[in-house]
Tab-separated table of C-alpha atoms and ligand atoms in Angstrom:
chain	number	residue	atom	x	y	z
I	1	MET	CA	-0.049	-0.015	0.027
I	2	ASP	CA	3.003	2.211	-0.816
I	3	SER	CA	2.490	3.693	-4.547
I	4	ILE	CA	0.150	3.148	-7.641
I	5	THR	CA	1.548	3.688	-10.883
I	6	THR	CA	-0.545	5.158	-13.305
I	7	SER	CA	0.182	5.735	-17.497
I	8	SER	CA	2.118	8.868	-16.580
I	9	TYR	CA	2.500	9.836	-12.754
I	10	ALA	CA	2.910	7.818	-9.635
I	11	ILE	CA	0.176	8.160	-6.634
I	12	HIS	CA	1.799	7.667	-3.180
I	13	PHE	CA	0.517	6.858	-0.077
I	14	ASN	CA	1.430	8.186	3.524
I	15	GLN	CA	5.209	7.336	4.580
I	16	ARG	CA	5.921	7.146	0.999
I	17	ALA	CA	4.128	10.213	-0.327
I	18	TYR	CA	6.885	12.948	1.472
I	19	ASP	CA	9.592	10.559	0.510
I	20	GLY	CA	8.532	10.759	-3.341
I	21	LEU	CA	8.035	14.461	-3.007
I	22	ASN	CA	11.390	14.986	-1.647
I	23	LYS	CA	13.197	12.940	-4.239
I	24	HIS	CA	10.991	14.771	-6.602
I	25	LEU	CA	11.916	17.905	-5.463
I	26	ALA	CA	15.916	17.269	-5.266
I	27	VAL	CA	16.163	16.342	-8.796
I	28	THR	CA	13.954	18.389	-10.567
I	29	ALA	CA	15.019	22.139	-10.798
I	30	TYR	CA	12.012	24.037	-10.455
I	31	SER	CA	12.748	27.769	-11.059
I	32	LYS	CA	9.864	28.503	-8.260
I	33	ILE	CA	7.434	26.679	-6.408
I	34	PHE	CA	3.917	27.759	-5.345
I	35	ILE	CA	1.404	26.572	-2.837
I	36	LEU	CA	-2.310	26.941	-3.147
I	37	VAL	CA	-4.852	26.893	-0.009
I	38	ASP	CA	-7.923	28.042	1.386
I	39	GLU	CA	-8.132	29.286	4.643
I	40	ASN	CA	-8.887	25.869	6.014
I	41	THR	CA	-6.049	24.198	5.115
I	42	LYS	CA	-3.759	26.772	5.361
I	43	ARG	CA	-4.777	26.468	9.252
I	44	ASP	CA	-4.887	22.581	9.214
I	45	CYS	CA	-2.618	21.461	6.753
I	46	LEU	CA	0.240	23.667	5.861
I	47	LYS	CA	2.500	23.816	8.466
I	48	ASP	CA	2.399	20.116	8.618
I	49	PHE	CA	2.964	19.681	4.893
I	50	LYS	CA	6.355	22.035	5.517
I	51	LYS	CA	7.470	19.981	8.146
I	52	HIS	CA	8.044	16.878	5.749
I	53	ILE	CA	9.622	18.982	3.134
I	54	GLN	CA	13.799	18.442	3.501
I	55	GLY	CA	15.465	20.922	1.734
I	56	ASP	CA	15.270	25.088	2.136
I	57	PHE	CA	12.537	25.872	-0.489
I	58	ASP	CA	11.168	29.370	-0.449
I	59	PHE	CA	7.698	28.890	-1.105
I	60	GLY	CA	4.971	31.354	-2.465
I	61	ILE	CA	1.892	30.742	-0.691
I	62	LEU	CA	-1.284	31.116	-2.867
I	63	GLU	CA	-4.727	31.355	-0.507
I	64	ILE	CA	-8.088	31.865	-2.112
I	65	GLU	CA	-11.378	31.636	0.142
I	66	SER	CA	-12.805	28.178	0.578
I	67	GLY	CA	-16.031	26.945	-1.028
I	68	GLU	CA	-17.590	25.822	-3.934
I	69	SER	CA	-18.421	29.239	-5.283
I	70	GLN	CA	-14.677	30.174	-5.464
I	71	LYS	CA	-14.344	27.371	-8.293
I	72	THR	CA	-15.049	30.246	-10.699
I	73	ILE	CA	-12.972	31.920	-13.408
I	74	THR	CA	-12.541	35.156	-11.556
I	75	THR	CA	-10.468	33.578	-9.196
I	76	CYS	CA	-8.465	31.262	-11.996
I	77	THR	CA	-7.616	35.112	-13.143
I	78	ARG	CA	-6.684	36.183	-9.214
I	79	LEU	CA	-4.338	33.017	-9.483
I	80	TRP	CA	-2.997	33.899	-12.871
I	81	GLU	CA	-2.089	37.168	-11.615
I	82	ALA	CA	-0.494	36.214	-8.515
I	83	LEU	CA	1.669	33.369	-10.398
I	84	SER	CA	2.642	36.323	-12.999
I	85	ASP	CA	3.471	39.015	-10.055
I	86	GLY	CA	5.480	36.553	-8.443
I	87	ASP	CA	7.684	35.850	-11.567
I	88	ALA	CA	6.540	32.245	-12.202
I	89	ASP	CA	7.851	30.677	-15.402
I	90	ARG	CA	7.586	27.888	-17.143
I	91	LYS	CA	9.604	25.863	-14.990
I	92	SER	CA	7.740	26.496	-11.957
I	93	LEU	CA	5.353	24.307	-9.920
I	94	LEU	CA	2.129	24.650	-8.332
I	95	ILE	CA	1.192	22.197	-5.470
I	96	ASN	CA	-2.214	22.247	-4.683
I	97	LEU	CA	-2.843	21.568	-0.870
I	98	GLY	CA	-6.905	21.322	-0.264
I	99	GLY	CA	-9.777	19.335	-1.134
I	100	GLY	CA	-11.640	19.102	-4.630
I	101	VAL	CA	-11.778	22.779	-5.258
I	102	ILE	CA	-8.166	23.236	-4.956
I	103	THR	CA	-7.146	20.309	-6.877
I	104	ASP	CA	-9.729	21.143	-9.744
I	105	LEU	CA	-9.131	24.829	-9.565
I	106	GLY	CA	-5.420	24.540	-9.012
I	107	GLY	CA	-5.057	22.015	-11.556
I	108	PHE	CA	-7.150	24.397	-13.947
I	109	VAL	CA	-4.666	27.174	-13.106
I	110	ALA	CA	-1.433	25.388	-14.092
I	111	SER	CA	-2.415	23.487	-16.946
I	112	THR	CA	-3.204	26.851	-18.556
I	113	PHE	CA	-0.608	29.304	-16.939
I	114	LYS	CA	1.870	30.409	-19.755
I	115	ARG	CA	0.334	27.522	-21.545
I	116	GLY	CA	0.672	24.515	-18.968
I	117	ILE	CA	3.111	24.305	-15.833
I	118	ALA	CA	3.799	21.565	-13.554
I	119	PHE	CA	1.333	20.569	-10.550
I	120	ILE	CA	1.120	18.564	-7.982
I	121	ASN	CA	-1.945	17.200	-5.655
I	122	ILE	CA	-1.682	16.934	-2.261
I	123	PRO	CA	-5.699	16.259	-1.373
I	124	THR	CA	-6.594	16.708	2.265
I	125	THR	CA	-10.361	15.708	2.019
I	126	LEU	CA	-11.794	12.451	1.817
I	127	LEU	CA	-13.570	13.262	-1.850
I	128	ALA	CA	-10.454	14.538	-2.975
I	129	MET	CA	-8.088	11.649	-2.026
I	130	VAL	CA	-10.168	9.042	-3.626
I	131	ASP	CA	-11.649	11.133	-6.552
I	132	ALA	CA	-10.937	14.776	-7.396
I	133	SER	CA	-7.232	14.585	-7.177
I	134	VAL	CA	-6.883	11.466	-9.301
I	135	GLY	CA	-7.527	11.519	-13.216
I	136	GLY	CA	-6.490	14.682	-14.511
I	137	LYS	CA	-9.769	16.480	-14.609
I	138	THR	CA	-9.667	19.843	-13.680
I	139	GLY	CA	-11.711	22.957	-14.450
I	140	VAL	CA	-14.359	25.410	-12.853
I	141	ASP	CA	-17.971	26.105	-12.892
I	142	LEU	CA	-19.710	28.362	-14.978
I	143	GLY	CA	-22.347	30.448	-12.917
I	144	PRO	CA	-24.174	27.676	-11.266
I	145	LEU	CA	-23.361	25.092	-14.020
I	146	LYS	CA	-20.725	22.683	-12.322
I	147	ASN	CA	-17.334	22.158	-13.994
I	148	GLN	CA	-18.553	23.154	-17.505
I	149	VAL	CA	-15.023	24.618	-18.314
I	150	GLY	CA	-11.706	22.723	-17.963
I	151	VAL	CA	-9.217	20.667	-19.554
I	152	ILE	CA	-7.759	17.153	-18.761
I	153	ASN	CA	-4.410	17.171	-17.646
I	154	GLN	CA	-2.593	14.908	-15.668
I	155	PRO	CA	-0.448	16.190	-12.455
I	156	GLU	CA	3.252	15.105	-11.592
I	157	MET	CA	2.202	12.959	-8.686
I	158	VAL	CA	-0.919	12.507	-6.109
I	159	LEU	CA	0.333	12.294	-2.491
I	160	ILE	CA	-2.389	10.985	-0.640
I	161	VAL	CA	-1.706	11.481	3.371
I	162	SER	CA	-4.388	10.100	5.646
I	163	GLU	CA	-3.216	12.070	8.294
I	164	PHE	CA	-4.908	15.230	7.098
I	165	LEU	CA	-8.394	13.879	7.804
I	166	LYS	CA	-7.909	14.234	11.365
I	167	THR	CA	-8.954	17.830	11.160
I	168	LEU	CA	-11.899	17.376	8.413
I	169	ASP	CA	-15.623	17.281	10.126
I	170	GLU	CA	-18.002	14.100	9.845
I	171	ARG	CA	-20.213	15.774	7.257
I	172	GLN	CA	-16.731	16.104	4.706
I	173	LEU	CA	-15.873	12.629	5.520
I	174	GLN	CA	-19.364	11.454	4.444
I	175	SER	CA	-19.268	13.304	1.610
I	176	GLY	CA	-16.334	11.649	0.493
I	177	PHE	CA	-17.446	8.359	1.564
I	178	ALA	CA	-20.292	8.597	-1.059
I	179	GLU	CA	-17.754	8.827	-3.837
I	180	MET	CA	-16.222	5.469	-2.284
I	181	LEU	CA	-19.576	3.966	-2.272
I	182	LYS	CA	-19.847	4.811	-5.894
I	183	HIS	CA	-16.739	2.727	-6.625
I	184	GLY	CA	-18.211	0.203	-5.108
I	185	LEU	CA	-21.634	0.282	-7.209
I	186	ILE	CA	-19.821	0.393	-10.430
I	187	GLN	CA	-16.817	-1.883	-10.211
I	188	SER	CA	-17.156	-3.974	-6.998
I	189	ALA	CA	-19.701	-5.643	-5.009
I	190	ALA	CA	-17.368	-6.738	-2.525
I	191	TYR	CA	-16.113	-3.758	-2.225
I	192	TRP	CA	-19.530	-2.120	-1.543
I	193	ASP	CA	-20.563	-4.628	0.807
I	194	THR	CA	-17.205	-3.719	3.131
I	195	LEU	CA	-17.758	-0.175	2.673
I	196	LYS	CA	-21.326	-0.519	3.720
I	197	THR	CA	-20.975	-1.907	7.195
I	198	ASN	CA	-18.005	0.622	8.018
I	199	ALA	CA	-18.899	2.800	10.814
I	200	GLY	CA	-16.969	5.784	12.073
I	201	PHE	CA	-14.435	5.647	9.316
I	202	THR	CA	-12.292	2.978	10.429
I	203	ASN	CA	-9.486	1.188	8.448
I	204	MET	CA	-9.471	4.018	6.185
I	205	ASP	CA	-6.328	3.471	4.981
I	206	HIS	CA	-7.292	0.363	2.978
I	207	LEU	CA	-10.289	1.531	1.828
I	208	ILE	CA	-8.744	4.716	0.435
I	209	TYR	CA	-6.143	2.467	-1.430
I	210	ASP	CA	-9.059	0.313	-2.988
I	211	SER	CA	-10.868	3.682	-4.056
I	212	VAL	CA	-8.183	5.114	-5.746
I	213	THR	CA	-7.133	1.733	-7.551
I	214	ILE	CA	-10.474	1.163	-9.031
I	215	LYS	CA	-10.707	5.004	-10.220
I	216	ASN	CA	-6.901	4.874	-11.659
I	217	GLU	CA	-7.855	1.505	-13.185
I	218	VAL	CA	-10.912	3.070	-15.097
I	219	VAL	CA	-9.028	6.130	-16.041
I	220	GLN	CA	-5.969	4.550	-17.496
I	221	GLN	CA	-7.801	2.521	-19.551
I	222	ASP	CA	-10.105	5.127	-20.960
I	223	PRO	CA	-8.301	8.531	-19.953
I	224	THR	CA	-10.251	11.071	-22.153
I	225	GLU	CA	-13.803	9.390	-21.319
I	226	GLN	CA	-14.583	8.097	-24.902
I	227	HIS	CA	-16.108	4.901	-23.106
I	228	LEU	CA	-15.267	3.245	-20.036
I	229	ARG	CA	-14.442	5.969	-18.041
I	230	LYS	CA	-18.114	7.240	-18.456
I	231	ILE	CA	-19.084	4.952	-15.784
I	232	LEU	CA	-17.418	7.028	-12.772
I	233	ASN	CA	-20.165	9.104	-13.535
I	234	PHE	CA	-22.744	6.873	-12.117
I	235	GLY	CA	-25.094	9.029	-9.768
I	236	HIS	CA	-23.547	12.350	-11.301
I	237	THR	CA	-25.771	13.150	-14.053
I	238	LEU	CA	-28.871	14.060	-11.643
I	239	GLY	CA	-26.784	14.577	-8.925
I	240	HIS	CA	-25.013	17.344	-10.647
I	241	ALA	CA	-28.176	18.724	-11.650
I	242	VAL	CA	-29.286	18.601	-7.866
I	243	GLU	CA	-25.803	20.369	-6.698
I	244	SER	CA	-26.361	23.165	-8.733
I	245	TYR	CA	-29.680	23.574	-8.150
I	246	PHE	CA	-28.781	24.228	-4.642
I	247	LEU	CA	-25.874	26.036	-5.224
I	248	GLU	CA	-28.104	28.460	-7.101
I	249	SER	CA	-31.070	28.610	-4.885
I	250	LYS	CA	-31.243	31.299	-2.329
I	251	SER	CA	-33.574	29.998	-0.251
I	252	ARG	CA	-32.265	25.888	0.360
I	253	LYS	CA	-29.308	25.132	2.096
I	254	THR	CA	-26.298	24.019	-0.316
I	255	LEU	CA	-25.418	20.223	-0.498
I	256	LEU	CA	-21.844	19.071	-0.410
I	257	HIS	CA	-21.019	16.970	-3.590
I	258	GLY	CA	-21.142	13.970	-1.783
I	259	GLU	CA	-24.404	14.303	-0.519
I	260	ALA	CA	-25.908	15.840	-4.198
I	261	ILE	CA	-24.573	12.627	-5.630
I	262	ALA	CA	-25.909	10.081	-2.833
I	263	ILE	CA	-29.637	11.124	-3.958
I	264	GLY	CA	-28.090	11.317	-7.817
I	265	MET	CA	-27.534	7.357	-7.011
I	266	ILE	CA	-30.514	6.730	-5.629
I	267	LEU	CA	-32.601	8.125	-9.029
I	268	GLU	CA	-29.964	6.906	-10.857
I	269	GLY	CA	-30.731	2.928	-9.246
I	270	TYR	CA	-34.472	3.630	-9.878
I	271	LEU	CA	-33.592	4.585	-13.602
I	272	SER	CA	-31.866	1.442	-13.783
I	273	LYS	CA	-34.525	-0.984	-12.091
I	274	GLU	CA	-36.856	0.446	-14.933
I	275	LEU	CA	-34.510	0.129	-18.202
I	276	THR	CA	-31.603	-2.246	-17.297
I	277	ALA	CA	-33.252	-4.822	-14.905
I	278	PHE	CA	-31.421	-3.576	-11.869
I	279	PRO	CA	-32.826	-6.114	-9.058
I	280	GLU	CA	-35.266	-4.481	-7.094
I	281	ALA	CA	-33.702	-5.901	-3.860
I	282	GLU	CA	-30.164	-4.353	-4.588
I	283	LEU	CA	-32.390	-1.028	-5.565
I	284	GLU	CA	-33.732	-1.093	-1.754
I	285	ASP	CA	-30.062	-1.718	-0.725
I	286	ILE	CA	-28.755	1.580	-2.141
I	287	LYS	CA	-31.763	3.380	-1.070
I	288	THR	CA	-31.148	2.092	2.432
I	289	THR	CA	-27.504	2.924	2.604
I	290	PHE	CA	-27.426	6.255	1.312
I	291	LEU	CA	-30.319	7.248	3.282
I	292	HIS	CA	-28.850	5.898	6.777
I	293	ARG	CA	-25.921	8.235	5.670
I	294	TYR	CA	-27.261	11.315	4.060
I	295	PRO	CA	-30.083	13.609	5.353
I	296	LYS	CA	-33.000	13.380	2.947
I	297	THR	CA	-33.847	16.076	0.974
I	298	GLU	CA	-37.595	17.194	0.321
I	299	PHE	CA	-37.851	18.246	-3.673
I	300	SER	CA	-41.083	20.075	-4.590
I	301	GLU	CA	-42.513	19.953	-7.940
I	302	ALA	CA	-40.795	23.220	-8.596
I	303	ASP	CA	-37.607	21.872	-7.825
I	304	ILE	CA	-37.808	18.837	-9.743
I	305	ALA	CA	-38.659	21.095	-12.616
I	306	SER	CA	-36.084	23.331	-12.131
I	307	ILE	CA	-33.304	20.583	-11.683
I	308	LEU	CA	-34.635	18.693	-15.069
I	309	SER	CA	-34.360	21.671	-16.874
I	310	LEU	CA	-30.516	21.758	-15.157
I	311	LEU	CA	-29.955	18.518	-17.147
I	312	LYS	CA	-29.730	20.057	-20.901
I	313	PHE	CA	-25.944	21.380	-19.428
I	314	ASP	CA	-24.453	18.046	-18.486
I	315	LYS	CA	-21.231	17.569	-20.227
I	316	LYS	CA	-22.114	13.880	-21.214
I	317	ASN	CA	-24.654	15.247	-23.825
I	318	SER	CA	-24.020	14.801	-27.148
I	319	HIS	CA	-25.872	15.069	-30.269
I	320	GLY	CA	-28.793	16.811	-27.499
I	321	HIS	CA	-29.320	13.525	-26.169
I	322	ILE	CA	-28.577	13.000	-22.533
I	323	ASN	CA	-26.624	9.854	-21.774
I	324	PHE	CA	-26.752	7.915	-18.279
I	325	VAL	CA	-24.876	5.607	-16.688
I	326	LEU	CA	-26.794	2.972	-14.985
I	327	LEU	CA	-26.547	-0.493	-13.490
I	328	GLU	CA	-27.146	-3.950	-14.331
I	329	LYS	CA	-26.708	-4.932	-10.864
I	330	ILE	CA	-23.891	-3.742	-8.349
I	331	GLY	CA	-20.503	-3.805	-9.652
I	332	VAL	CA	-21.867	-4.151	-13.237
I	333	PRO	CA	-22.422	-0.752	-15.265
I	334	VAL	CA	-24.232	-0.241	-18.657
I	335	ILE	CA	-22.921	3.202	-20.552
I	336	ASP	CA	-25.142	5.794	-22.647
I	337	VAL	CA	-28.799	4.679	-21.784
I	338	LYS	CA	-31.309	7.446	-22.969
I	339	ILE	CA	-33.827	7.970	-20.430
I	340	PRO	CA	-37.933	8.388	-21.605
I	341	HIS	CA	-38.366	11.793	-19.652
I	342	GLU	CA	-41.347	10.592	-17.519
I	343	LEU	CA	-39.286	8.161	-15.583
I	344	PHE	CA	-37.744	10.891	-13.893
I	345	GLY	CA	-40.517	12.008	-12.092
I	346	GLN	CA	-41.276	8.392	-10.650
I	347	ALA	CA	-37.767	8.250	-9.853
I	348	PHE	CA	-37.811	11.505	-7.720
I	349	ALA	CA	-41.164	9.974	-6.511
I	350	TYR	CA	-39.279	6.879	-5.411
I	351	TYR	CA	-36.883	8.780	-3.584
I	352	THR	CA	-39.423	10.794	-1.556
I	353	GLU	CA	-41.497	7.786	-0.615
I	354	SER	CA	-40.329	6.641	2.807
D	1	LIG	N1	-11.625	16.260	-10.870
D	1	LIG	C1	-12.757	14.880	-10.293
D	1	LIG	O1	-12.427	14.122	-11.185
D	1	LIG	C2	-13.634	15.121	-9.682
D	1	LIG	C3	-14.012	14.056	-9.170
D	1	LIG	C4	-15.175	14.315	-7.754
D	1	LIG	C5	-14.965	15.853	-7.093
D	1	LIG	N2	-14.579	16.803	-7.771
D	1	LIG	C6	-14.952	18.048	-7.226
D	1	LIG	O2	-14.133	18.199	-6.168
D	1	LIG	C7	-15.189	19.307	-5.244
D	1	LIG	C8	-15.559	18.871	-4.276
D	1	LIG	O3	-14.439	18.585	-3.194
D	1	LIG	P1	-14.400	18.527	-1.661
D	1	LIG	O4	-15.494	17.863	-1.207
D	1	LIG	O5	-13.067	18.362	-1.375
D	1	LIG	O6	-14.579	19.970	-1.195
D	1	LIG	P2	-13.688	21.662	-1.026
D	1	LIG	O7	-12.205	21.642	-1.156
D	1	LIG	O8	-14.428	22.675	-0.903
D	1	LIG	O9	-13.378	21.280	0.704
D	1	LIG	C9	-14.449	20.947	1.713
D	1	LIG	C10	-14.204	21.904	2.853
D	1	LIG	O10	-12.972	21.179	4.056
D	1	LIG	C11	-11.844	22.117	4.218
D	1	LIG	N3	-10.757	21.296	4.246
D	1	LIG	C12	-9.935	20.832	3.344
D	1	LIG	N4	-9.365	19.998	3.828
D	1	LIG	C13	-9.427	19.972	5.157
D	1	LIG	C14	-8.688	19.295	6.308
D	1	LIG	N5	-7.589	18.540	5.950
D	1	LIG	N6	-8.845	19.883	7.776
D	1	LIG	C15	-10.191	20.808	7.887
D	1	LIG	N7	-10.655	21.177	6.644
D	1	LIG	C16	-10.553	21.109	5.269
D	1	LIG	C17	-11.866	23.205	2.643
D	1	LIG	O11	-11.268	24.199	3.222
D	1	LIG	C18	-13.377	23.191	2.546
D	1	LIG	O12	-13.955	24.152	3.544
D	1	LIG	C19	-16.362	19.758	-6.796
D	1	LIG	O13	-16.012	20.673	-6.811
D	1	LIG	C20	-16.455	18.770	-7.310
D	1	LIG	O14	-16.854	19.000	-8.096
D	1	LIG	C21	-13.420	16.651	-8.875
D	2	LIG	ZN1	-18.291	13.139	-7.846
């Protein structure tokens, strides 16, 4: 459980992580090294990170405010300017130290600054460890629409240090856990069963390693999402629409990414029962598991109509069709399924009924 090798970079875990980084910094002559943080990772992670770095580096610290609402092109502009003011050049490095907002945004800023400088992801949330930091998707939101602008570009390396989770609150841990449950649903019934019974986030190192392995194997077979990689979007087509709707709504409490896709997975599980012969008992298993971990959200008819109108912006659309990833059974996904419109209402009704 030390490292995973991808097609172009290494993912190092725990003790191996800092060894890998120190070696890399010793042999690569970066002209300048910048670290991107938000106020929380600056407070809770930066000191710990610096403690493990050998050598005398004069890091440039770039700080943004935390939160999904900062994942915008306006924030990128500020960061491009800060890099420019800090004399960053093509040989500079950006280290993204934070959750998925930092790794998505920082990856995009690095990939576009001077047509691309190197970046390293050091995820500090569970969600970013098992998902956002791995696979090379970078980008920002456009208004409330998630991840509409971005590029696929791989980091130099990813360092997963589970110690950082010590300061993360339970709601954020639970949000990341949703992506791990997704990995089980799309690739491994055994992993799903193990996760389901995990209470209190114990034995996380092994579970994180298994999730990263699943994600990496999928991404390696299809880095640019032509076919297989689409399975990672299970729960995300409706989940992103739900997330966007709550992000935009003034009166409703914002849902975390994992909370939104947990709803998406129940909804898309229902669609699977209707369209791809997903067994009813497995659908019940999904619903019970997610509703046990994530608070139930109320949806009015007007909410549902607005959420469905956001679907047309989904990145997975092609030629005007919305393509869904559904399940045949737990661990066995089916891609590119088109959904008759009337089933969406039924799916929300299934979610809402107890
Ligand atoms: N690129 C991908 O493939 C991919 C995959 C999944 C999700 N994402 C994206 O990831 C984002 C969500 O990521 P997230 O859930 O990590 O959100 P986040 O980056 O907003 O982090 C959540 C909160 O935790 C705080 N935090 C981070 N690390 C901490 C620590 N160790 N201790 C205390 N507080 C800490 C942050 O400041 C923030 O307030 C979304 O924008 C989503 O679209 C991307
Ligand atoms: Zn996700």
